[in-house]
Coordinates of N, CA, C and O in Angstrom, one line a residue:
M1 N 83.6 52.2 111.9 CA 82.3 51.5 111.7 C 82.5 50.0 112.1 O 83.4 49.4 111.7
T2 N 81.6 49.6 113.0 CA 81.7 48.2 113.5 C 80.8 47.3 112.6 O 79.7 47.7 112.2
I3 N 81.3 46.1 112.3 CA 80.6 45.2 111.5 C 79.9 44.2 112.5 O 80.5 43.7 113.3
A4 N 78.6 44.1 112.3 CA 77.8 43.2 113.1 C 78.1 41.7 112.7 O 78.1 41.4 111.5
A5 N 78.3 40.9 113.7 CA 78.5 39.5 113.4 C 77.3 38.8 112.9 O 76.2 39.2 113.2
Y6 N 77.5 37.9 111.9 CA 76.4 37.2 111.3 C 76.0 35.9 112.1 O 76.9 35.3 112.7
S7 N 74.8 35.6 112.1 CA 74.3 34.4 112.7 C 74.6 33.2 111.7 O 74.8 33.5 110.5
P8 N 74.5 32.0 112.2 CA 74.7 30.9 111.2 C 73.7 30.9 110.1 O 74.1 30.6 108.9
E9 N 72.5 31.3 110.3 CA 71.5 31.4 109.3 C 71.9 32.5 108.3 O 71.7 32.3 107.1
Q10 N 72.4 33.6 108.7 CA 72.8 34.6 107.8 C 74.0 34.2 107.0 O 74.1 34.5 105.8
V11 N 74.9 33.4 107.6 CA 76.1 32.9 106.8 C 75.6 31.9 105.8 O 76.0 32.0 104.6
L12 N 74.6 31.1 106.1 CA 74.1 30.1 105.1 C 73.4 30.8 104.0 O 73.3 30.2 102.9
A13 N 72.9 32.0 104.2 CA 72.2 32.7 103.2 C 73.1 33.6 102.3 O 72.6 34.2 101.4
L14 N 74.4 33.6 102.5 CA 75.3 34.4 101.7 C 75.3 33.9 100.3 O 75.1 32.8 100.0
P15 N 75.6 34.8 99.3 CA 75.7 34.4 97.9 C 77.0 33.6 97.7 O 77.8 33.4 98.6
A16 N 77.1 33.0 96.5 CA 78.2 32.1 96.2 C 79.6 32.8 96.4 O 80.5 32.1 96.8
L17 N 79.7 34.1 96.1 CA 81.0 34.8 96.3 C 80.7 36.0 97.2 O 80.6 37.2 96.7
P18 N 80.6 35.8 98.5 CA 80.4 37.0 99.3 C 81.6 37.9 99.3 O 82.7 37.5 99.1
S19 N 81.4 39.2 99.6 CA 82.5 40.1 99.7 C 83.3 39.8 101.0 O 82.9 39.1 101.9
V20 N 84.5 40.3 101.0 CA 85.3 40.1 102.2 C 84.7 40.7 103.5 O 84.8 40.2 104.6
Q21 N 84.0 41.8 103.3 CA 83.3 42.5 104.4 C 82.3 41.5 105.0 O 82.1 41.4 106.2
Q22 N 81.6 40.8 104.1 CA 80.6 39.8 104.6 C 81.3 38.6 105.3 O 80.8 38.1 106.3
A23 N 82.5 38.3 104.8 CA 83.3 37.2 105.4 C 83.7 37.7 106.8 O 83.8 36.9 107.7
F24 N 84.1 38.9 106.9 CA 84.6 39.5 108.2 C 83.4 39.3 109.2 O 83.6 38.9 110.3
A25 N 82.2 39.7 108.8 CA 81.0 39.5 109.7 C 80.8 38.1 110.0 O 80.4 37.8 111.2
A26 N 80.9 37.2 109.0 CA 80.7 35.8 109.3 C 81.7 35.2 110.3 O 81.4 34.4 111.1
L27 N 82.9 35.8 110.2 CA 84.0 35.3 111.1 C 84.1 36.1 112.4 O 84.9 35.8 113.3
N28 N 83.2 37.1 112.5 CA 83.2 38.0 113.7 C 84.5 38.7 114.0 O 85.0 38.7 115.1
I29 N 85.1 39.2 112.9 CA 86.3 40.0 113.0 C 86.1 41.4 112.4 O 85.2 41.6 111.5
G30 N 86.8 42.4 112.8 CA 86.7 43.7 112.3 C 87.4 43.9 110.9 O 88.2 43.0 110.5
K31 N 87.2 45.0 110.3 CA 87.8 45.3 109.0 C 89.3 45.4 109.1 O 90.0 44.9 108.3
T32 N 89.8 46.1 110.2 CA 91.2 46.3 110.3 C 92.0 44.9 110.4 O 92.9 44.7 109.6
L33 N 91.5 44.1 111.2 CA 92.1 42.8 111.4 C 91.9 42.0 110.1 O 92.8 41.3 109.6
G34 N 90.7 42.0 109.5 CA 90.5 41.2 108.3 C 91.4 41.6 107.1 O 92.0 40.8 106.5
Y35 N 91.5 42.9 106.9 CA 92.4 43.4 105.8 C 93.9 43.1 106.1 O 94.7 42.8 105.2
R36 N 94.3 43.2 107.4 CA 95.6 42.8 107.8 C 95.9 41.4 107.5 O 97.0 41.0 107.0
L37 N 95.0 40.5 107.9 CA 95.1 39.1 107.6 C 95.2 38.8 106.1 O 96.0 37.9 105.7
I38 N 94.5 39.5 105.3 CA 94.5 39.3 103.8 C 95.9 39.8 103.3 O 96.5 39.1 102.6
R39 N 96.4 41.0 103.8 CA 97.7 41.5 103.3 C 98.8 40.6 103.7 O 99.7 40.4 102.9
E40 N 98.7 39.9 104.9 CA 99.8 39.1 105.4 C 99.6 37.6 104.9 O 100.3 36.7 105.3
D41 N 98.6 37.4 104.0 CA 98.3 36.1 103.5 C 98.0 35.1 104.6 O 98.4 33.9 104.5
E42 N 97.3 35.6 105.6 CA 96.9 34.7 106.8 C 95.4 34.6 106.9 O 94.9 34.0 107.9
F43 N 94.6 35.1 105.9 CA 93.2 35.0 106.0 C 92.8 33.5 106.0 O 93.4 32.7 105.2
P44 N 91.9 33.0 106.8 CA 91.6 31.6 106.9 C 91.0 30.9 105.7 O 91.0 29.7 105.6
V45 N 90.5 31.7 104.7 CA 89.9 31.2 103.5 C 90.5 31.9 102.3 O 91.0 33.1 102.5
E46 N 90.6 31.3 101.1 CA 91.2 31.9 100.0 C 90.4 33.2 99.6 O 89.1 33.1 99.5
V47 N 91.1 34.2 99.3 CA 90.5 35.5 98.8 C 90.6 35.5 97.3 O 91.6 35.2 96.7
V48 N 89.4 35.8 96.7 CA 89.3 35.9 95.2 C 89.2 37.3 94.7 O 88.1 37.9 95.0
P49 N 90.2 37.9 94.1 CA 90.0 39.2 93.6 C 89.2 39.2 92.3 O 89.5 38.5 91.4
L50 N 88.2 40.1 92.3 CA 87.4 40.3 91.1 C 87.4 41.8 90.7 O 86.7 42.6 91.3
G51 N 88.3 42.1 89.8 CA 88.5 43.5 89.5 C 89.2 44.1 90.8 O 90.2 43.6 91.3
R52 N 88.6 45.2 91.3 CA 89.2 45.8 92.5 C 88.5 45.3 93.8 O 89.0 45.6 94.9
A53 N 87.5 44.5 93.6 CA 86.8 44.0 94.8 C 87.4 42.6 95.2 O 87.9 41.8 94.4
L54 N 87.3 42.4 96.5 CA 87.8 41.1 97.0 C 86.6 40.3 97.6 O 85.7 40.8 98.2
H55 N 86.6 39.0 97.2 CA 85.6 38.1 97.6 C 86.1 36.8 98.1 O 87.3 36.6 98.0
V56 N 85.3 36.0 98.7 CA 85.7 34.6 99.1 C 84.6 33.7 98.6 O 83.5 34.1 98.2
R57 N 85.0 32.4 98.6 CA 84.0 31.4 98.1 C 83.1 31.0 99.4 O 83.7 30.7 100.4
R58 N 81.8 31.1 99.2 CA 80.9 30.7 100.3 C 81.2 29.3 100.8 O 81.2 29.0 102.0
A59 N 81.5 28.4 99.9 CA 81.7 27.0 100.3 C 83.0 26.9 101.2 O 83.0 26.2 102.2
D60 N 84.0 27.7 100.9 CA 85.2 27.7 101.7 C 84.9 28.3 103.1 O 85.4 27.7 104.1
L61 N 84.1 29.3 103.1 CA 83.7 30.0 104.4 C 82.9 29.0 105.2 O 83.2 28.8 106.4
L62 N 81.9 28.3 104.6 CA 81.1 27.4 105.3 C 82.0 26.2 105.9 O 81.7 25.8 107.0
Q63 N 82.9 25.8 105.1 CA 83.8 24.7 105.5 C 84.6 25.1 106.7 O 84.7 24.4 107.7
F64 N 85.2 26.3 106.7 CA 86.0 26.8 107.8 C 85.2 26.9 109.0 O 85.6 26.6 110.1
L65 N 83.9 27.4 108.9 CA 83.1 27.6 110.1 C 82.4 26.4 110.5 O 81.7 26.4 111.5
G66 N 82.6 25.3 109.8 CA 81.9 24.0 110.2 C 80.4 24.0 109.9 O 79.7 23.3 110.5
L67 N 80.0 24.8 108.9 CA 78.6 24.9 108.5 C 78.3 24.2 107.2 O 77.2 24.2 106.7
A68 N 79.3 23.5 106.6 CA 79.1 22.9 105.3 C 78.1 21.8 105.4 O 77.3 21.6 104.5
E69 N 78.1 21.0 106.5 CA 77.1 19.9 106.6 C 75.7 20.5 106.7 O 74.7 20.0 106.2
S70 N 75.5 21.6 107.4 CA 74.2 22.3 107.5 C 73.7 22.7 106.2 O 72.6 22.6 105.8
A71 N 74.7 23.3 105.4 CA 74.3 23.7 104.0 C 73.9 22.5 103.2 O 72.9 22.6 102.4
D72 N 74.6 21.4 103.3 CA 74.3 20.2 102.5 C 72.9 19.7 102.9 O 72.1 19.3 102.0
A73 N 72.6 19.7 104.2 CA 71.3 19.2 104.6 C 70.2 20.1 104.1 O 69.1 19.6 103.8
E74 N 70.5 21.4 104.1 CA 69.5 22.4 103.7 C 69.2 22.2 102.2 O 68.0 22.2 101.8
V75 N 70.2 21.9 101.4 CA 70.1 21.7 100.0 C 69.3 20.4 99.7 O 68.4 20.4 98.9
Q76 N 69.6 19.3 100.4 CA 68.9 18.1 100.3 C 67.5 18.2 100.7 O 66.6 17.7 100.0
S77 N 67.2 18.9 101.7 CA 65.8 19.1 102.2 C 65.0 19.9 101.1 O 63.9 19.5 100.8
A78 N 65.7 20.9 100.6 CA 65.0 21.7 99.6 C 64.7 20.9 98.3 O 63.6 21.0 97.7
S79 N 65.7 20.1 97.9 CA 65.5 19.4 96.7 C 64.4 18.3 96.9 O 63.7 18.0 95.9
A80 N 64.4 17.7 98.0 CA 63.3 16.7 98.3 C 61.9 17.3 98.3 O 61.0 16.7 97.7
T81 N 61.8 18.5 98.8 CA 60.5 19.2 98.8 C 60.2 19.6 97.4 O 59.0 19.4 97.0
E82 N 61.1 20.0 96.6 CA 60.8 20.4 95.2 C 60.4 19.2 94.4 O 59.5 19.3 93.5
D83 N 61.0 18.1 94.6 CA 60.6 16.9 93.8 C 59.2 16.5 94.1 O 58.5 16.0 93.3
D84 N 58.8 16.6 95.4 CA 57.5 16.2 95.8 C 56.4 17.1 95.3 O 55.3 16.7 95.0
D85 N 56.8 18.4 95.1 CA 55.8 19.4 94.7 C 56.0 19.9 93.3 O 55.5 20.9 92.9
A86 N 56.6 19.1 92.4 CA 56.8 19.5 91.0 C 55.5 19.7 90.3 O 54.6 18.8 90.4
P87 N 55.3 20.9 89.7 CA 54.0 21.1 89.1 C 53.8 20.3 87.9 O 54.7 20.1 87.1
G88 N 52.6 19.8 87.7 CA 52.2 19.0 86.5 C 52.7 17.6 86.5 O 52.6 17.0 85.4
V89 N 53.4 17.2 87.5 CA 54.0 15.8 87.4 C 53.3 15.0 88.5 O 53.2 15.3 89.7
Q90 N 52.8 13.9 88.1 CA 52.1 13.0 89.0 C 53.0 11.8 89.3 O 53.6 11.2 88.3
P91 N 53.1 11.3 90.5 CA 53.9 10.2 90.8 C 53.5 9.0 90.0 O 52.3 8.7 89.9
G92 N 54.4 8.3 89.4 CA 54.1 7.1 88.7 C 53.7 7.3 87.3 O 53.4 6.4 86.5
A93 N 53.6 8.6 86.9 CA 53.1 8.9 85.5 C 54.2 8.5 84.5 O 55.4 8.7 84.8
P94 N 53.9 8.0 83.3 CA 54.9 7.7 82.4 C 55.6 8.9 81.9 O 55.0 10.0 81.7
S95 N 56.9 8.8 81.6 CA 57.6 9.9 81.1 C 57.6 9.9 79.6 O 57.5 8.9 78.9
E96 N 57.7 11.1 79.0 CA 57.7 11.2 77.5 C 59.1 10.8 77.0 O 60.1 11.1 77.6
Q97 N 59.1 10.1 75.9 CA 60.3 9.7 75.2 C 60.2 10.1 73.8 O 59.1 9.9 73.2
S98 N 61.2 10.6 73.2 CA 61.2 11.0 71.8 C 61.2 9.7 70.9 O 61.8 8.7 71.3
A99 N 60.5 9.8 69.8 CA 60.5 8.7 68.9 C 61.9 8.5 68.2 O 62.5 9.5 67.9
P100 N 62.3 7.2 68.1 CA 63.6 7.0 67.5 C 63.6 7.5 66.0 O 62.6 7.4 65.3
T101 N 64.7 8.1 65.6 CA 64.8 8.5 64.2 C 65.7 7.6 63.5 O 66.6 7.0 64.0
S102 N 65.4 7.4 62.2 CA 66.2 6.5 61.4 C 67.1 7.3 60.5 O 66.7 8.3 59.9
A103 N 68.3 6.9 60.4 CA 69.3 7.6 59.5 C 69.3 6.9 58.2 O 69.4 5.7 58.1
S104 N 69.1 7.6 57.1 CA 69.1 6.9 55.7 C 70.4 7.0 55.1 O 71.1 8.0 55.1

């Protein structure tokens, strides 16, 4: 079975701990080579065993592929949009503060 290579957009959309099969697709390598590299401790990113399943950290994979800056820019863009469109919050509106309590 051939693993289809992932586009940069698909790599950016991976979960925080993608499977090694997803990492193989992101790196555009086959299962045979991927598992051989893992066995020989030559895989380009750290492999994280979770039970019997093998995973990698998305952040490590993005760093290796040179996509970390793209991910950072995507997060900053999303957070800027969310701040602008926060429901029920008007720009310049006073924030609620709790009343001070006195200890007797």
